[in-house]
PDB file of C-alpha atoms in Angstrom:
ATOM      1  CA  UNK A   1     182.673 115.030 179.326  1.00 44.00           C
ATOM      2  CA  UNK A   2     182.174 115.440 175.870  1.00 44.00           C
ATOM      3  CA  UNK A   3     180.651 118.066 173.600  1.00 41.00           C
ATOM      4  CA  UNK A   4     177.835 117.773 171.458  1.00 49.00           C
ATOM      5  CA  UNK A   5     175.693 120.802 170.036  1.00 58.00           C
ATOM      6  CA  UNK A   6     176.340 122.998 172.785  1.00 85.00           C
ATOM      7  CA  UNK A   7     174.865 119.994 175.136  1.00 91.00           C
ATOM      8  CA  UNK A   8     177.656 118.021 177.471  1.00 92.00           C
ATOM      9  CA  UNK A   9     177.431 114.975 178.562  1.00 94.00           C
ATOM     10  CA  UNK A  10     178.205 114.082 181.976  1.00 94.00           C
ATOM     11  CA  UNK A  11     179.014 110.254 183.262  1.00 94.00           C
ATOM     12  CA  UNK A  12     177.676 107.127 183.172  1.00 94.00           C
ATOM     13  CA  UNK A  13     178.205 107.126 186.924  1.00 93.00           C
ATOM     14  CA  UNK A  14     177.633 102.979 187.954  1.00 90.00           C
ATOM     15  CA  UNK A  15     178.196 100.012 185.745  1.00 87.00           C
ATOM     16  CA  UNK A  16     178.130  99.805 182.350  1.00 81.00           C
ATOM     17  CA  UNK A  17     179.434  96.107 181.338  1.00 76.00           C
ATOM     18  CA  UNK A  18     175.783  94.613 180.895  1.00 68.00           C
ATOM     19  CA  UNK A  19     175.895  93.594 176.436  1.00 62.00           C
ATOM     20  CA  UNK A  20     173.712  95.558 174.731  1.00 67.00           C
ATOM     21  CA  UNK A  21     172.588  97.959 177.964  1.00 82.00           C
ATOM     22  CA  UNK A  22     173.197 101.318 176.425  1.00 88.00           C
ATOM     23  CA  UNK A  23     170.568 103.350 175.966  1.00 92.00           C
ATOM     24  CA  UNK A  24     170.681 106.965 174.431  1.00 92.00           C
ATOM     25  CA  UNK A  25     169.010 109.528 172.640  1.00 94.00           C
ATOM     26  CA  UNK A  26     169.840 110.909 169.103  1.00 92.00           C
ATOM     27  CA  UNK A  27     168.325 114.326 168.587  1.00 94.00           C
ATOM     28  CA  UNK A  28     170.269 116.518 170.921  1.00 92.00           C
ATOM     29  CA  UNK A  29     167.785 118.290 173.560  1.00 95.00           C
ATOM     30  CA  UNK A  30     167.497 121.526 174.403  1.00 95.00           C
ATOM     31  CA  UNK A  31     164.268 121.979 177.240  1.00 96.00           C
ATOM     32  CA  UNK A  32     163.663 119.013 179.503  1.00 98.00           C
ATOM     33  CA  UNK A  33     159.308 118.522 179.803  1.00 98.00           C
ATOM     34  CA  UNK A  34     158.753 115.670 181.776  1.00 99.00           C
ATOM     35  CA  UNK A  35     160.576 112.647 184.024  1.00 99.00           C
ATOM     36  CA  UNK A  36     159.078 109.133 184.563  1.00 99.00           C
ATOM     37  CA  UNK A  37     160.924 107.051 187.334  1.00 98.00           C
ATOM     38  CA  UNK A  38     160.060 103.439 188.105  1.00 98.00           C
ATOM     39  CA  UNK A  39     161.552 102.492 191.389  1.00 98.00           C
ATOM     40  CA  UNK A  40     161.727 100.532 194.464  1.00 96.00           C
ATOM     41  CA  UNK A  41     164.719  99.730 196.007  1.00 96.00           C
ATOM     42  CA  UNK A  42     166.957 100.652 193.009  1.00 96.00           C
ATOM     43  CA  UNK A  43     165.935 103.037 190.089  1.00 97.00           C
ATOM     44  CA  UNK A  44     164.333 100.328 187.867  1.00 96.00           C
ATOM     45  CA  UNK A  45     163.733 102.718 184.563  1.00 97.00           C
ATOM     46  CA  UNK A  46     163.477 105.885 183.555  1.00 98.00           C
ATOM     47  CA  UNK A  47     161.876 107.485 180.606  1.00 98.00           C
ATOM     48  CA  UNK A  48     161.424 111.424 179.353  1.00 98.00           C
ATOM     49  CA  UNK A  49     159.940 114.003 177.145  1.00 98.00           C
ATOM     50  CA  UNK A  50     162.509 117.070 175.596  1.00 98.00           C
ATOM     51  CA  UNK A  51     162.270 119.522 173.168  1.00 97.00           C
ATOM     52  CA  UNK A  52     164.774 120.072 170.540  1.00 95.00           C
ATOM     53  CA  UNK A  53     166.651 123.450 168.707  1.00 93.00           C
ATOM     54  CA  UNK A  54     162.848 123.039 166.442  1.00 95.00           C
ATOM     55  CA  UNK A  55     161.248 122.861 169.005  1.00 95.00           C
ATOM     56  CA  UNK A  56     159.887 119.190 168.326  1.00 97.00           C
ATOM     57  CA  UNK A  57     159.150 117.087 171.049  1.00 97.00           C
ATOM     58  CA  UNK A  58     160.729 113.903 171.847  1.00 98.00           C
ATOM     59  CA  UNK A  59     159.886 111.268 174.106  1.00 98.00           C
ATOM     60  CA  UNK A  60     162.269 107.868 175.265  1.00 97.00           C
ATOM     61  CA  UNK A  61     160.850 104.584 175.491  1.00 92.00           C
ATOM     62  CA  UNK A  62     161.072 103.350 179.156  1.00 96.00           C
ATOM     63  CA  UNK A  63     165.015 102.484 179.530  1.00 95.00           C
ATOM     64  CA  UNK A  64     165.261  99.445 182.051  1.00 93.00           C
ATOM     65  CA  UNK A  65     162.858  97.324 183.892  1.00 93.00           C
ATOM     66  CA  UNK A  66     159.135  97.328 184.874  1.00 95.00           C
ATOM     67  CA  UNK A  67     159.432  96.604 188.863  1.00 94.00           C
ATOM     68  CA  UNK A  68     158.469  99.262 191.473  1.00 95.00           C
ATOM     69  CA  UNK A  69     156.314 101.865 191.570  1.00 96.00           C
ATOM     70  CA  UNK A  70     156.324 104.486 189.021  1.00 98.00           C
ATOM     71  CA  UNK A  71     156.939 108.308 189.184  1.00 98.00           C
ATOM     72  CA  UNK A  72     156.203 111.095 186.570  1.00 98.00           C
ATOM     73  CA  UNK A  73     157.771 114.451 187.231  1.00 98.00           C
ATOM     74  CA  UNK A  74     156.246 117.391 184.431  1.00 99.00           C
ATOM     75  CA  UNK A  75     158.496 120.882 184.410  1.00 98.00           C
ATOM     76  CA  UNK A  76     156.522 124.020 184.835  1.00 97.00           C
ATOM     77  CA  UNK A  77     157.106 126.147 181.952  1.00 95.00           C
ATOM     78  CA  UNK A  78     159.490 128.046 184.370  1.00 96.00           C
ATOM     79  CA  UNK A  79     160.879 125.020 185.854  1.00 98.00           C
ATOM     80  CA  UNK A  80     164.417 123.493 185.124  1.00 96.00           C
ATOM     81  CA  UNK A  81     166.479 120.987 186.362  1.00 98.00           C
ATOM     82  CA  UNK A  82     169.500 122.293 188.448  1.00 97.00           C
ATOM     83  CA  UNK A  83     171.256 119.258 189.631  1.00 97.00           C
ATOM     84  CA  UNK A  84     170.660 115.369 190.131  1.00 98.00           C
ATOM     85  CA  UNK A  85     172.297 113.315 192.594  1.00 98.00           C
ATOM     86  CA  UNK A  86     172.282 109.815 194.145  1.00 97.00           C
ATOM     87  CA  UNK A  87     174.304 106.118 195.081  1.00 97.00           C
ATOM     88  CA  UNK A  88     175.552 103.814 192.678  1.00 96.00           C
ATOM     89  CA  UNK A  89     177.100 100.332 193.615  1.00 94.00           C
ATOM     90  CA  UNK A  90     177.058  96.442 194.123  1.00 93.00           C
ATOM     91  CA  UNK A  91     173.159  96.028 194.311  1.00 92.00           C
ATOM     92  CA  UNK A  92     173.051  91.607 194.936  1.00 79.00           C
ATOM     93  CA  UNK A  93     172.332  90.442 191.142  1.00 72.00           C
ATOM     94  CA  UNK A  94     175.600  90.870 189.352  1.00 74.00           C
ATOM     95  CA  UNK A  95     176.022  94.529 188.841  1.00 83.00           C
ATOM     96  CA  UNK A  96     175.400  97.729 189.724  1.00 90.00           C
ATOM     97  CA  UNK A  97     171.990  99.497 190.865  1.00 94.00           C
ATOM     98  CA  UNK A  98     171.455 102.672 191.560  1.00 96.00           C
ATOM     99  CA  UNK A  99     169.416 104.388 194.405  1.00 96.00           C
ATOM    100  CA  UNK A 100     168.731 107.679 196.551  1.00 97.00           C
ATOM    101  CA  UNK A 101     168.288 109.259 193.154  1.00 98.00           C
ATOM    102  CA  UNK A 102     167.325 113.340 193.923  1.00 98.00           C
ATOM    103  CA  UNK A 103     166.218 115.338 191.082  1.00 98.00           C
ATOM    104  CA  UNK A 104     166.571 119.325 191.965  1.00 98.00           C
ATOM    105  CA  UNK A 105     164.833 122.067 189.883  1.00 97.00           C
ATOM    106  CA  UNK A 106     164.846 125.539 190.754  1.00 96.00           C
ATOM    107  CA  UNK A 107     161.854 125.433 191.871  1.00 97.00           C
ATOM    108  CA  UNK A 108     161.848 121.879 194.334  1.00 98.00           C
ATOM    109  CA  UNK A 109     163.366 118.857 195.099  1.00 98.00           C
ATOM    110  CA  UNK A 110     162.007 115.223 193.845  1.00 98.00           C
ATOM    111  CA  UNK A 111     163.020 112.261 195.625  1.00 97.00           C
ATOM    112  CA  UNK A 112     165.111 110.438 196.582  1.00 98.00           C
ATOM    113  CA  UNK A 113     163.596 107.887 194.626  1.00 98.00           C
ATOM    114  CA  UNK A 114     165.372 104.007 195.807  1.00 96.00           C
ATOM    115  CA  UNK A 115     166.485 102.670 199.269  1.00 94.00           C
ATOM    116  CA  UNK A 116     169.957 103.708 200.160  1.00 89.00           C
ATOM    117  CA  UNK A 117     170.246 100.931 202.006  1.00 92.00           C
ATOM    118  CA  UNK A 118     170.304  98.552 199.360  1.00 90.00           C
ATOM    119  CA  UNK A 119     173.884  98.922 197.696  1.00 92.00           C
ATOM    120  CA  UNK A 120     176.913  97.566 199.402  1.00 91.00           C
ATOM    121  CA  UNK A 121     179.799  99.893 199.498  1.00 91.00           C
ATOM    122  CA  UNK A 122     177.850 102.740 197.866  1.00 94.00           C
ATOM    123  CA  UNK A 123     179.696 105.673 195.647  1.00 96.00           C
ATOM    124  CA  UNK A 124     178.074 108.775 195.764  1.00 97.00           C
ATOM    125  CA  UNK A 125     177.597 111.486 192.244  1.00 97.00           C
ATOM    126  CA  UNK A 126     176.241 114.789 192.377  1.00 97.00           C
ATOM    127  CA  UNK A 127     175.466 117.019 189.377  1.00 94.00           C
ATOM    128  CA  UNK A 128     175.163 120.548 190.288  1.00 92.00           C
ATOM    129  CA  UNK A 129     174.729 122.768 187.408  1.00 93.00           C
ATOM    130  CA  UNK A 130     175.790 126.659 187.334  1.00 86.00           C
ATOM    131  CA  UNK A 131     175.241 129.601 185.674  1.00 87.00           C
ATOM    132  CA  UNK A 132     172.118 129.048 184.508  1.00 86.00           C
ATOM    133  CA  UNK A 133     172.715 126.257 182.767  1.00 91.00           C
ATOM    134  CA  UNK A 134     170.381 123.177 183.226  1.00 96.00           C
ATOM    135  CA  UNK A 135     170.308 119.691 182.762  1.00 97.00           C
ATOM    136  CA  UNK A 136     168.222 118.803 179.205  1.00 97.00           C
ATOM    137  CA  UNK A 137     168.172 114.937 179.283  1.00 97.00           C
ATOM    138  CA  UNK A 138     169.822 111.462 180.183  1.00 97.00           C
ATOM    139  CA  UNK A 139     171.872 108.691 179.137  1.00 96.00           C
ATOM    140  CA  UNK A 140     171.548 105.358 181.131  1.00 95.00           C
ATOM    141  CA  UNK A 141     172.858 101.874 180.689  1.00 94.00           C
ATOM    142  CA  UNK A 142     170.633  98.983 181.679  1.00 92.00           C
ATOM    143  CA  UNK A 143     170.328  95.066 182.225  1.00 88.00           C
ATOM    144  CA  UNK A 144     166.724  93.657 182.092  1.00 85.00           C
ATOM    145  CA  UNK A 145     165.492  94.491 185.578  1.00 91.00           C
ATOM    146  CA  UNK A 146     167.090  97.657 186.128  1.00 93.00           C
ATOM    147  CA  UNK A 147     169.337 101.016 185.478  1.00 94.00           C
ATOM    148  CA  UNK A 148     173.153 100.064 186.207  1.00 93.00           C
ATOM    149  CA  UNK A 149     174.523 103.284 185.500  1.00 94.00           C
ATOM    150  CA  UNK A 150     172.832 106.931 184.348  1.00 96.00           C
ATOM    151  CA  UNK A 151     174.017 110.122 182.985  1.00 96.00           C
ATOM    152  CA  UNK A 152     173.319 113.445 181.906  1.00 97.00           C
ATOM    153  CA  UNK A 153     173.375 115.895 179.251  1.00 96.00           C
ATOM    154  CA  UNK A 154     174.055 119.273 180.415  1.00 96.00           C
ATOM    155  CA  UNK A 155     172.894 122.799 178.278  1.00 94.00           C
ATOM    156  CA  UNK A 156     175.285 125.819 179.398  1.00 88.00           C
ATOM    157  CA  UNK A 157     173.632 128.966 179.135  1.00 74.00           C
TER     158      UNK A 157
END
């Protein structure tokens, strides 16, 4: 975990040994908007919208591949992200994939995006966040089909 503006970042939780995979943001968030998942057996990219401190927008490119079908959650003004939580292991192509990915708000659950039973000797993570805190944005690490790992930034309240 590290600290960062009042944000922490949780993970990578999978594999992060693909050159040149990491992907990350640089303006630390502060309000999650919007969630686009491409999946189909494994979470094959994911992309998103935050707000900053300013209040200026900011929106990744698509992190990872362009297989599967594709996914795009928007917040409610009221809406946050409570938790995330899903498998990571051995997908068949040289590293990890990662699947049964479950984003919870406070408001519902989306997912599980990917087929569980595509990993071998899956790991589980689960990202529950307290006291009104929320999750604000990802990290992820990638090879050129696919995520191979994924993390979080976390805003305490």
């Amino acid at each position: 975990m590290l600290l960062q503006n009042s944000v922490v970042k949780i993970g990578p939780f999978g594999s992060t040994s693909e050159a040149e995979g990491n992907r990350d943001i640089t303006v630390p968030p502060l309000r999650l908007e919007s969630i686009t998942i491409r999946y189909g057996k494994v979470l094959d990219a994911i992309a998103f919208t935050y707000k900053d401190s300013n209040g200026l927008e900011h929106t990744t490119g698509q992190w990872g591949g362009n297989g599967g079908n594709s996914t795009t959650i928007t917040l409610g003004p009221y809406e946050f992200v409570t938790g995330v939580h899903g498998l990571y292991g051995f997908y068949g192509y040289g590293s990890d994939g990662i699947c049964n990915f479950t984003i919870v708000t406070n408001l519902r659950t989306y997912g599980p995006f990917g087929e569980s039973n595509s990993i071998k000797e899956p790991k589980s993570f689960d990202i529950p966040v307290m006291n009104n805190g929320s999750i604000v944005g990802f990290f992820a690490h990638r090879n050129n089909a696919y995520l191979t790992a994924i993390g979080v930034y976390v805003k305490p309240f």
